[in-house]
Amino acid sequence: MRIGPDEPCVPGLLSAYPSLAARLPGAALPWLRRRRDAAIERLAARGLPTTRDEDWKYTSVAAIARRAFGVECEAVALDEVRAMVQRHAIGGTRRLVFVDGRLVAGLSDAGRLPAGARVESLATIADEGGGDAEEWFADGADGADGFGLANEALWRDGAWIDLAPGVELDAPVHLLFVTTRSDLAVFPRNLIRVGAGARATVIEHHVGPDGAGYLSDTVTRIVLGRGARIAHTKLQQEGRKGFHVADVAAEQGQDSAFVSHAFAFGGQLARAAIATRLGAEGCEARLSGLYVGSARQHIDHHTCIDHARPRGTSRELYKGVLDEAARAVFNGRVIVRPDAQRSDALQSNRNLLLSEEAEVDTKPQLEIWADDVKCAHGATVGQLDADQLHYLRARGIGESDARALLIRAFAADALAGIEHGPLRARLESLLPGALPEAV
Amino acid sequence: MLEIRNLHATVDDKPILRGVDLDVRAGEVHAIMGPNGSGKSTLAHVLAGREGYVVTQGEIRYLGRDLLALAPEDRAREGIFLAFQYPVEIPGVANIYLLKAALNALRRHRGEAELDAVDFLSLVKAKLRLMEMDEALLYRAVNEGFSGGEKKRNEVLQMAVLEPRLAILDETDSGLDIDALKVVAKGVNAMRSAARAMILVTHYQRLLDHIRPDRVHVLAQGRIALSGGPELAQELESRGYGWVEAEARQPQAGVAGGQA
């Protein structure tokens, strides 16, 4: 579908920018201002992606383009937000809470950090001068689409996590992004740098009320030093009318490990691009995901695993459970560059369709340029197994319980590798299907 | 306990059962034998309520009720248990979880309290010993990666835990070596009681060396062609099924009721 230049979304963002620019974080930093200006220019030229763009072929963002979103933050009723934060809090974590795009210190508690660890508001860092961040503060956004450009121009806050070499964060960092208002666009931006041998677990969590039609346009950049490890869990629970467009990209140093879990439950239209570049020898990337859709939800995951150097290992498993008229897109790109000999890549996407109207477009996209590699992929789309269902019923388990049990069993292995107990318990409570009772 | 009258059933519109009559009383063990394709397994599936097995004529009464009106889970809750010929693998569902969910579904149906974890575990462990099974199998996914013998033992384990009124064992002996066969037979024999009936569906006589039936029926051409005592199984072992089938092909020949 063609998105015309007269659709209100992009013009609204462009016209808001001139008066906003001087008040955005880091406005005093010339290099940052130049980046924002350049991004807004490119956004004006490029607009939002359309289904003519290969990466957006199955996901039309016309419903976003048609809406005029405001970008000004208003005062929020903290009492209402507090209840939401309590509901979504995860025990045993260091928590930063962002409401309508900005950190709320009163709801946040990063706890006592070990020496060499910084967990801060990105806006604060920018206002303090940006530290040494210029070279990685924003990626060269030439390849970014309209959503990436809008984020780069208009971001107001996000997390800055910087771990010096060897630092290990004992508790996960929980970044909770709450959007409270309809017709608001927020642009969280997170920058995470894990130094050589350092380790971190980060939970990036997006929530909003069910009735609000807002846009959450997020960017997360991760840089892993030699031997560093990050476990990044993205938990998307936007409100049922919310729009969510996310871009997570990691750059991996030698022998580093990028572990990504992506759980998508909410939103009327949700898109997540998750990419990692195995940019040095001996990297490991583990990507897993679970998307659960019902009603008329549209959930899109585009992943890219770029084996750029030798001896990299990647493992990817995405699962989907789709009911009613939900639709999902999975595009799993794996690149093995000519240099990346002895790469080992496995990809699997499995989908369970629970209704006649549910639909999934699944596409593995393997680009192998080296010869000494092991690569395999598989995709399945199926329904509940009639033999399994009958077997359970023949043991006295009622049909709806049996269905719930099988749905649950299908989805449950998306939790493999989630180590933090309270996060695991939360995810278990969000899984589709159910256990009739616990053993 | 079970009365089958003039039962006709089709699978994929193909007639398989063509007038089965059978009576099974509490305390009895019946063997249903017959050549491949005679309809033995179809009868077992019809009793358990498998979708796709369509009863076109006749009736089945179980404890005086119309069995065919009950959903599969309700049949199980009323005490019918089918040990599957091909037990289904269910990745992601722990064996012990299935056992507990099934037992509690039955208990709820009977208006009994659910067993707590301690009582449940001690019950299951006792049955595991009976079936000479490793406790580790409890925590594996249902039948996933189980050997053929382990799957069959697991079926009998479920039966031992659920204590059905009417147990139907569909070719539980197939694919078992002699040691496993003895264990399965021991488990089944331990469950014989005056209140419980059993139907053993089998191709071979060897299971009946270990579980002595009260009645033996031969199914041929979708009907019970011949019924007799345990000695009939031995006769079939030495003479084969050919002569029974030949008689069954004659119109009206050799049709005998279950309880002559």
XYZ file of C-alpha atoms in Angstrom:
699
model
C 0.000 0.000 0.000
C 1.369 3.394 -0.975
C 1.642 5.865 1.856
C 1.028 9.276 0.426
C 2.968 12.374 1.499
C -0.242 13.890 2.792
C -0.735 11.219 5.468
C -0.570 13.127 8.759
C 1.974 11.107 10.759
C 5.300 12.179 9.232
C 4.339 15.825 8.534
C 3.235 16.042 12.153
C 6.628 14.857 13.394
C 8.482 17.150 10.962
C 6.533 20.227 11.982
C 6.975 19.480 15.684
C 10.745 19.210 15.381
C 11.896 22.863 14.893
C 10.340 24.120 18.103
C 11.236 20.954 19.982
C 14.875 20.633 18.919
C 16.253 23.182 21.347
C 14.607 21.389 24.248
C 15.671 17.865 23.392
C 18.408 16.229 25.502
C 21.923 17.151 24.466
C 20.705 20.189 22.527
C 23.929 21.941 23.461
C 26.067 19.270 21.768
C 26.696 20.357 18.190
C 27.425 16.830 16.946
C 24.224 15.512 18.454
C 22.205 18.361 17.033
C 23.714 17.698 13.604
C 22.679 14.057 13.837
C 19.147 14.955 14.795
C 18.894 17.540 11.995
C 20.228 15.087 9.450
C 17.811 12.425 10.579
C 14.818 14.728 10.295
C 15.899 15.719 6.786
C 16.147 12.125 5.736
C 12.817 11.366 7.363
C 11.257 14.182 5.332
C 12.685 12.693 2.162
C 12.018 9.071 2.925
C 8.787 8.967 4.883
C 7.628 5.781 6.518
C 8.282 2.451 4.828
C 5.623 0.974 2.598
C 4.859 -2.554 1.493
C 6.970 -1.806 -1.587
C 10.001 -1.945 0.661
C 11.181 -5.554 0.741
C 11.568 -5.503 4.529
C 7.983 -4.304 4.956
C 6.352 -6.378 2.268
C 3.948 -8.144 4.630
C 3.484 -5.341 7.137
C 1.600 -2.242 6.161
C 2.105 0.692 8.487
C -0.692 2.686 6.859
C -2.594 2.614 10.153
C 0.339 4.445 11.770
C 0.869 6.829 8.857
C -2.763 7.886 8.936
C -2.594 9.104 12.500
C -1.288 12.396 13.804
C 0.749 11.746 16.943
C 1.800 14.383 19.399
C 5.346 14.332 20.695
C 5.069 16.712 23.645
C 5.188 15.075 27.058
C 2.621 16.266 29.502
C 2.593 15.836 33.213
C 1.426 12.361 34.089
C -0.758 11.334 36.977
C 1.829 9.461 38.982
C -0.727 7.563 41.038
C -2.173 5.916 37.954
C 1.269 5.115 36.646
C 2.367 3.754 39.993
C -0.307 1.043 39.857
C 0.837 0.073 36.397
C 4.460 -0.013 37.452
C 3.600 -2.210 40.412
C 1.740 -4.601 38.177
C 4.636 -4.903 35.759
C 7.525 -4.775 38.222
C 9.793 -7.815 38.242
C 11.357 -8.877 41.510
C 15.074 -8.828 42.097
C 15.883 -6.325 39.362
C 17.405 -2.851 39.081
C 14.582 -0.817 37.660
C 14.434 2.252 35.464
C 10.917 3.440 34.677
C 10.251 5.638 31.669
C 6.821 7.203 31.434
C 5.714 8.631 28.095
C 9.298 8.520 26.936
C 11.110 10.013 29.933
C 12.733 8.630 33.040
C 10.772 9.052 36.259
C 13.385 8.992 38.995
C 10.806 8.545 41.735
C 9.699 5.231 40.288
C 13.183 4.003 39.485
C 15.797 2.287 41.584
C 18.979 1.082 39.956
C 20.267 -0.104 43.319
C 23.881 -0.015 44.350
C 26.064 -0.624 41.338
C 29.493 -2.230 41.356
C 32.446 -0.019 40.489
C 32.740 0.415 36.745
C 29.036 0.038 36.094
C 26.762 2.870 35.032
C 23.014 2.559 34.594
C 21.564 5.969 33.824
C 19.128 8.009 31.869
C 20.452 8.666 28.373
C 19.036 12.197 28.567
C 21.163 12.876 31.624
C 24.275 11.608 29.886
C 23.536 13.781 26.859
C 22.879 16.865 28.962
C 26.129 16.252 30.820
C 28.041 16.322 27.570
C 27.698 12.824 26.234
C 30.860 11.448 27.803
C 32.994 9.589 25.296
C 29.920 8.525 23.469
C 30.047 10.429 20.242
C 31.338 7.545 18.177
C 28.705 5.109 19.307
C 25.972 7.351 20.605
C 24.090 6.987 17.378
C 24.821 4.594 14.597
C 25.317 5.852 11.091
C 21.645 5.828 10.280
C 22.008 5.802 6.514
C 20.309 2.430 6.335
C 17.643 3.318 8.842
C 14.045 3.404 7.747
C 11.584 6.139 8.667
C 11.030 4.757 12.153
C 14.748 4.630 12.905
C 15.158 8.175 11.593
C 12.237 9.479 13.636
C 13.762 7.904 16.725
C 17.183 9.363 16.045
C 15.753 12.840 15.551
C 13.212 12.853 18.333
C 14.447 10.576 21.151
C 14.047 12.100 24.586
C 15.335 9.386 26.835
C 16.185 5.779 27.331
C 18.775 3.799 29.219
C 22.490 4.215 29.134
C 24.160 1.101 30.435
C 27.926 1.085 30.430
C 29.917 -1.733 31.993
C 33.689 -1.473 32.274
C 35.735 -4.558 31.413
C 35.150 -7.456 33.752
C 32.149 -5.939 35.527
C 29.326 -8.328 36.219
C 25.884 -7.048 37.125
C 24.488 -9.452 39.678
C 20.844 -8.459 39.151
C 19.095 -7.836 35.827
C 18.357 -4.283 34.737
C 14.649 -3.867 34.138
C 13.838 -1.041 31.731
C 10.117 -0.453 31.971
C 8.635 1.817 29.314
C 5.106 2.915 30.121
C 3.102 4.883 27.606
C -0.020 6.353 29.126
C -1.730 8.532 26.533
C -3.505 8.019 23.282
C -2.169 9.832 20.202
C 1.275 10.186 21.726
C 4.458 9.048 19.968
C 7.424 8.094 22.148
C 10.958 7.390 20.967
C 12.942 5.501 23.610
C 16.591 4.969 22.780
C 18.810 2.615 24.735
C 22.567 2.356 24.470
C 24.244 -0.576 26.114
C 27.976 -1.135 26.166
C 29.343 -4.275 27.762
C 33.106 -4.126 28.162
C 35.512 -7.011 27.677
C 34.565 -9.953 29.846
C 31.667 -8.049 31.419
C 28.211 -9.570 31.778
C 24.726 -8.129 31.970
C 21.106 -9.144 31.838
C 18.726 -6.494 30.543
C 14.954 -6.707 30.355
C 13.412 -4.203 27.971
C 9.735 -4.076 28.766
C 7.064 -2.081 26.946
C 3.587 -1.617 28.376
C 0.569 0.623 27.943
C -3.145 0.747 28.673
C -5.395 -1.265 26.369
C -7.532 1.646 25.253
C -4.780 3.995 24.084
C -3.713 4.324 20.444
C -0.108 5.474 20.841
C 3.126 4.815 18.983
C 6.184 3.417 20.695
C 9.133 3.683 18.311
C 12.205 2.254 20.015
C 15.853 1.756 19.236
C 18.343 -0.278 21.258
C 22.024 -0.484 20.407
C 24.305 -2.997 22.080
C 28.078 -3.199 21.834
C 29.830 -6.243 23.231
C 33.553 -6.254 23.964
C 35.811 -9.263 23.790
C 34.360 -12.169 25.783
C 31.406 -10.056 26.940
C 27.951 -11.506 27.384
C 24.509 -9.978 27.414
C 21.139 -11.598 27.882
C 18.606 -9.191 26.430
C 14.941 -9.966 26.958
C 12.442 -7.861 25.102
C 8.997 -8.141 26.597
C 6.366 -6.404 24.521
C 3.046 -5.975 26.290
C 1.765 -2.831 24.638
C -1.913 -2.007 24.969
C -4.236 -3.688 22.491
C -4.570 -0.500 20.442
C -0.912 0.483 20.685
C 1.594 0.551 17.831
C 5.066 -0.774 18.528
C 8.053 -0.547 16.222
C 11.369 -1.680 17.653
C 14.880 -1.981 16.373
C 17.476 -3.857 18.418
C 20.966 -4.215 17.005
C 24.096 -5.683 18.541
C 27.724 -5.530 17.468
C 29.759 -8.396 18.850
C 33.434 -8.470 19.767
C 35.598 -11.570 19.788
C 34.247 -14.586 21.697
C 31.279 -12.570 22.927
C 27.785 -13.909 23.447
C 24.548 -12.193 22.516
C 21.498 -13.902 23.957
C 18.207 -12.407 22.836
C 14.714 -13.365 23.925
C 11.804 -11.602 22.290
C 8.305 -12.013 23.675
C 5.499 -10.246 21.853
C 2.034 -10.276 23.347
C 0.462 -6.837 22.856
C -0.168 -4.090 20.358
C -2.476 -3.909 17.371
C 0.548 -3.664 15.111
C 3.917 -4.692 16.488
C 7.161 -4.965 14.622
C 10.542 -5.897 16.018
C 13.770 -5.984 14.089
C 16.504 -7.787 15.989
C 19.942 -7.952 14.458
C 23.403 -8.941 15.519
C 26.714 -8.797 13.753
C 29.227 -11.444 14.736
C 31.982 -8.994 13.939
C 34.963 -10.931 15.313
C 36.056 -14.545 15.653
C 34.342 -17.049 17.898
C 31.099 -15.203 18.610
C 27.941 -16.842 19.807
C 24.409 -15.579 19.132
C 21.298 -17.169 20.575
C 17.986 -15.706 19.490
C 14.670 -17.013 20.663
C 11.225 -15.578 20.419
C 7.587 -16.177 21.104
C 4.771 -14.192 19.562
C 1.190 -14.672 20.620
C -1.615 -13.010 18.689
C -5.376 -12.935 18.711
C -8.194 -10.668 17.507
C -6.761 -8.725 14.559
C -3.253 -8.269 15.899
C -0.397 -8.039 13.434
C 3.009 -9.098 14.788
C 6.162 -8.926 12.707
C 9.662 -10.118 13.594
C 12.592 -9.492 11.327
C 15.832 -10.952 12.582
C 19.260 -10.728 11.061
C 22.295 -12.721 12.148
C 25.376 -11.569 10.305
C 28.312 -13.972 10.509
C 31.081 -11.610 9.438
C 34.082 -13.434 10.909
C 35.101 -17.098 11.330
C 33.985 -19.657 13.917
C 30.728 -18.021 14.865
C 27.811 -20.006 16.185
C 24.189 -18.925 15.980
C 21.063 -20.637 17.214
C 17.644 -19.222 16.518
C 14.226 -20.519 17.521
C 11.079 -18.431 17.092
C 7.633 -19.730 17.886
C 4.232 -18.283 17.215
C 0.746 -19.002 18.511
C -1.967 -17.270 16.510
C -5.674 -17.311 17.192
C -8.741 -15.622 15.670
C -7.735 -13.273 12.833
C -4.204 -12.590 14.050
C -1.427 -12.382 11.547
C 2.299 -12.807 12.031
C 5.371 -12.288 9.942
C 8.701 -13.957 10.598
C 11.664 -13.130 8.431
C 14.902 -14.728 9.568
C 17.922 -13.536 7.701
C 21.241 -15.279 8.195
C 24.301 -13.983 6.409
C 27.577 -15.889 6.296
C 30.184 -13.613 4.754
C 33.122 -14.916 2.688
C 35.468 -14.504 5.662
C 33.231 -16.359 8.060
C 34.538 -19.878 7.573
C 33.509 -22.580 10.030
C 30.340 -20.742 10.916
C 27.578 -22.841 12.406
C 24.029 -21.508 12.088
C 20.700 -23.133 12.916
C 17.350 -21.443 12.507
C 13.868 -22.669 13.220
C 10.474 -20.990 13.141
C 7.444 -22.936 14.284
C 3.882 -21.676 14.214
C 0.679 -22.938 15.719
C -2.499 -21.652 14.114
C -5.588 -22.023 16.291
C -8.171 -20.701 13.879
C -8.997 -20.791 10.199
C -8.454 -17.066 9.870
C -5.078 -16.843 11.583
C -2.193 -16.438 9.208
C 1.589 -16.395 9.192
C 4.152 -15.472 6.587
C 7.416 -17.163 7.465
C 10.514 -16.684 5.418
C 14.020 -17.922 6.068
C 16.550 -15.852 4.192
C 19.966 -17.474 4.097
C 22.833 -15.781 2.325
C 25.864 -18.027 2.457
C 29.077 -16.720 0.910
C 31.567 -19.021 2.637
C 32.019 -22.708 1.816
C 33.126 -24.335 5.068
C 29.944 -23.738 7.053
C 27.111 -25.612 8.724
C 23.761 -23.972 8.147
C 20.277 -25.345 8.533
C 16.843 -23.868 8.792
C 13.290 -25.036 9.068
C 9.858 -23.496 9.287
C 6.576 -25.147 10.190
C 3.000 -23.971 10.309
C 0.540 -26.351 11.891
C -2.479 -26.880 14.038
C -2.990 -28.703 17.288
C -2.234 -32.383 16.829
C -5.480 -34.379 16.749
C -3.773 -37.533 18.056
C -2.309 -35.704 21.035
C -5.650 -34.072 21.758
C -7.451 -37.396 21.655
C -4.836 -39.076 23.825
C -5.298 -36.470 26.554
C -9.082 -36.674 26.324
C -8.930 -40.454 26.496
C -7.216 -39.945 29.852
C -10.143 -37.917 31.173
C -8.812 -34.419 30.480
C -11.560 -32.220 29.048
C -11.215 -30.848 25.532
C -10.593 -27.219 26.436
C -8.066 -28.190 29.130
C -6.374 -30.533 26.683
C -6.130 -27.780 24.073
C -4.766 -25.325 26.623
C -2.236 -27.872 27.789
C -0.966 -28.525 24.261
C -0.768 -24.810 23.426
C 1.166 -24.281 26.607
C 3.504 -27.173 25.861
C 4.163 -25.736 22.403
C 5.003 -22.284 23.729
C 6.887 -23.268 26.865
C 10.280 -23.941 25.343
C 10.547 -20.268 24.454
C 11.409 -19.888 28.149
C 14.518 -22.049 27.841
C 17.528 -20.043 28.957
C 15.557 -17.484 31.010
C 17.536 -17.652 34.217
C 16.103 -14.940 36.453
C 13.390 -16.632 38.549
C 10.909 -13.745 38.871
C 11.170 -12.994 35.133
C 10.587 -16.638 34.369
C 7.555 -16.719 36.644
C 6.164 -13.588 34.960
C 6.646 -15.078 31.514
C 5.022 -18.334 32.617
C 1.984 -16.356 33.684
C 1.843 -14.743 30.246
C 2.181 -17.905 28.178
C -0.833 -18.844 26.120
C -2.746 -21.918 27.142
C -2.631 -23.028 30.723
C -1.797 -25.826 33.033
C -5.065 -27.077 34.531
C -3.154 -27.288 37.812
C 0.452 -27.315 38.921
C 2.203 -30.502 39.979
C -20.816 -53.988 32.267
C -20.435 -53.692 28.500
C -23.036 -54.734 25.946
C -22.320 -54.320 22.258
C -25.202 -54.999 19.897
C -24.970 -55.244 16.113
C -22.207 -52.655 15.974
C -21.365 -51.305 12.526
C -18.621 -48.733 12.101
C -16.825 -47.073 9.228
C -13.467 -45.361 8.902
C -13.142 -42.943 5.984
C -16.512 -44.251 4.740
C -15.073 -47.752 4.590
C -17.092 -50.303 6.566
C -14.834 -52.006 9.112
C -17.149 -53.361 11.789
C -20.147 -55.186 10.384
C -22.310 -56.383 13.207
C -20.293 -56.972 16.366
C -22.082 -58.440 19.375
C -20.240 -58.743 22.661
C -21.059 -58.900 26.361
C -18.420 -58.297 29.008
C -19.249 -58.619 32.682
C -17.402 -57.221 35.681
C -14.542 -59.462 36.747
C -14.079 -60.980 33.298
C -11.081 -60.825 30.988
C -11.910 -61.153 27.306
C -9.410 -61.569 24.520
C -10.275 -60.335 21.066
C -8.105 -61.937 18.468
C -8.098 -61.905 14.736
C -6.021 -61.378 11.651
C -4.728 -57.981 10.581
C -7.485 -55.813 9.211
C -10.259 -57.729 10.955
C -11.354 -54.626 12.889
C -9.810 -55.332 16.333
C -8.237 -51.924 16.750
C -11.257 -50.208 15.248
C -13.391 -51.757 17.969
C -10.952 -50.460 20.608
C -11.023 -46.945 19.121
C -14.808 -46.909 18.866
C -15.002 -47.811 22.562
C -12.635 -44.941 23.432
C -14.489 -42.456 21.219
C -11.810 -41.671 18.647
C -12.853 -39.067 16.115
C -13.156 -40.414 12.586
C -14.560 -43.774 13.667
C -18.215 -43.503 12.725
C -20.822 -45.830 14.169
C -23.462 -46.373 11.500
C -25.616 -48.993 13.239
C -26.061 -50.740 16.529
C -25.424 -49.674 20.089
C -22.996 -49.920 22.965
C -24.232 -49.859 26.544
C -21.761 -49.362 29.348
C -23.010 -49.697 32.909
C -26.485 -49.435 31.466
C -25.795 -46.116 29.689
C -25.476 -45.224 26.021
C -21.701 -45.121 25.640
C -21.771 -43.568 22.187
C -23.388 -40.413 23.583
C -20.348 -39.718 25.769
C -17.325 -37.608 24.809
C -13.965 -39.390 25.069
C -13.078 -37.598 28.319
C -16.419 -38.561 29.860
C -15.871 -42.199 28.956
C -12.477 -42.029 30.672
C -14.022 -40.371 33.727
C -16.640 -43.114 33.833
C -13.853 -45.653 34.072
C -12.969 -46.686 30.539
C -9.263 -46.875 29.807
C -7.676 -47.617 26.449
C -4.019 -48.617 26.418
C -3.038 -47.362 22.974
C -1.340 -49.540 20.429
C 0.714 -46.518 19.408
C 1.048 -44.265 22.469
C 1.307 -40.624 21.428
C 4.369 -38.518 22.175
C 3.569 -35.153 23.731
C 6.659 -32.931 23.882
C 6.483 -30.287 26.582
C 4.100 -32.184 28.869
C 5.791 -34.097 31.673
C 4.649 -37.654 32.206
C 3.963 -37.040 35.883
C 1.930 -33.994 34.980
C -0.322 -36.011 32.689
C -0.764 -38.685 35.364
C -1.777 -36.144 37.957
C -4.058 -34.158 35.678
C -5.774 -37.361 34.546
C -6.165 -38.778 38.047
C -7.529 -35.537 39.427
C -9.958 -35.195 36.511
C -11.309 -38.628 37.426
C -11.453 -37.834 41.115
C -13.242 -34.546 40.544
C -15.748 -36.369 38.373
C -16.408 -38.826 41.186
C -16.757 -36.008 43.695
C -13.542 -36.973 45.498
C -10.891 -34.573 46.738
C -7.815 -34.160 44.569
C -4.735 -35.925 45.875
C -2.058 -33.701 47.326
C 1.467 -33.871 45.959
C 2.760 -36.218 48.668
C -0.037 -38.789 48.413
C 0.052 -38.630 44.650
C 3.769 -39.211 44.473
C 3.691 -42.188 46.841
C 0.857 -43.721 44.797
C 2.747 -43.261 41.552
C 5.976 -44.616 42.989
C 4.259 -47.803 44.113
C 2.885 -48.313 40.606
C 6.303 -47.549 39.095
C 7.804 -50.366 41.127
C 5.080 -52.701 39.914
C 5.930 -51.802 36.322
C 9.694 -51.929 37.034
C 10.070 -48.430 35.606
C 12.698 -45.840 36.398
C 11.448 -42.821 38.309
C 13.251 -40.588 35.829
C 10.597 -41.458 33.241
C 8.081 -39.500 35.303
C 9.845 -36.269 34.595
C 10.334 -36.769 30.907
C 7.850 -35.563 28.326
C 5.010 -38.031 27.734
C 6.411 -40.906 25.659
C 8.951 -38.624 24.000
C 12.042 -40.619 23.137
C 10.672 -43.655 25.000
C 11.561 -47.052 23.569
C 8.685 -49.181 22.293
C 8.746 -51.210 25.509
C 8.831 -48.092 27.693
C 5.803 -46.683 25.899
C 3.790 -49.851 26.488
C 4.825 -50.007 30.129
C 3.890 -46.371 30.459
C 0.387 -47.181 29.209
C -0.006 -49.889 31.822
C 1.428 -47.519 34.441
C -1.300 -45.023 33.596
C -3.850 -47.779 33.822
C -2.522 -48.809 37.236
C -2.735 -45.221 38.502
C -6.182 -44.530 37.054
C -7.701 -47.883 38.125
C -10.361 -48.106 35.418
C -13.528 -50.217 35.584
C -13.083 -51.346 32.002
C -9.571 -51.581 30.584
C -9.028 -52.134 26.880
C -5.486 -53.061 25.891
C -4.915 -52.609 22.191
C -1.997 -54.811 21.040
C -0.135 -53.969 24.196
C 2.048 -57.011 23.537
C 3.207 -55.978 20.079
C 6.843 -54.995 19.874
C 7.680 -56.251 23.368
C 10.523 -58.601 24.125
C 9.765 -61.461 26.460
C 11.018 -59.702 29.608
C 8.950 -56.600 28.920
C 5.969 -58.780 28.091
C 6.240 -60.449 31.486
C 6.375 -57.085 33.267
C 3.341 -55.834 31.357
C 1.478 -59.072 32.119
C 2.391 -58.790 35.793
C 0.993 -55.257 35.849
C -2.207 -56.324 34.157
C -2.670 -59.402 36.348
C -2.185 -57.298 39.459
C -5.202 -55.300 38.373
C -7.567 -58.174 37.834
C -10.452 -57.891 40.238
C -14.077 -58.849 40.578
C -15.114 -55.250 39.933
C -12.983 -54.695 36.843
C -13.361 -56.006 33.318
C -10.618 -56.176 30.719
C -10.536 -56.568 26.976
C -7.229 -57.669 25.491
C -6.938 -56.989 21.795
C -4.126 -59.083 20.387
C -2.938 -60.731 17.228
C -0.886 -63.414 18.945
C -1.601 -65.978 21.580
C 1.612 -65.346 23.523
C 0.182 -62.568 25.717
C -2.506 -65.021 26.749
C 0.168 -67.387 28.088
C 0.716 -64.752 30.749
C -2.758 -63.289 31.151
C -5.317 -66.064 31.099
C -8.589 -64.821 29.596
C -12.055 -66.022 30.561
C -13.314 -65.760 26.995
C -11.630 -65.612 23.609
C -13.324 -64.114 20.561
C -12.140 -64.147 16.988
C -12.952 -61.108 14.910
C -13.048 -61.688 11.176
C -14.615 -59.618 8.412
C -15.829 -57.111 10.994
C -17.804 -59.626 13.054
C -17.133 -61.936 15.940
C -16.789 -65.134 13.994
C -16.072 -67.461 16.835
C -16.039 -67.421 20.619
C -14.739 -69.878 23.141
C -12.670 -70.425 26.259
C -8.929 -69.970 26.657
C -8.278 -73.153 24.690
C -9.486 -71.352 21.545
C -6.385 -69.171 21.628
C -4.193 -72.248 21.520
C -6.147 -73.671 18.628
C -5.673 -70.402 16.724
C -1.969 -70.502 17.458
C -1.642 -73.939 15.884
C -4.170 -73.622 13.051
C -3.892 -69.910 12.194
C -6.785 -67.624 11.287
C -7.429 -68.893 7.766
C -10.123 -71.377 8.674
C -12.041 -68.854 10.774
C -11.890 -66.284 8.002
C -13.070 -68.820 5.439
C -16.090 -69.600 7.584
C -16.773 -65.935 8.208
C -16.955 -65.296 4.486
C -19.893 -67.678 4.274
C -23.078 -65.676 4.760
C -24.394 -66.072 8.309
C -21.801 -68.707 9.121
C -19.927 -68.932 12.356
C -21.466 -65.857 13.945
C -21.609 -66.357 17.651
C -22.563 -64.122 20.496
C -19.994 -63.185 23.079
C -21.663 -65.005 25.898
C -23.034 -68.139 24.290
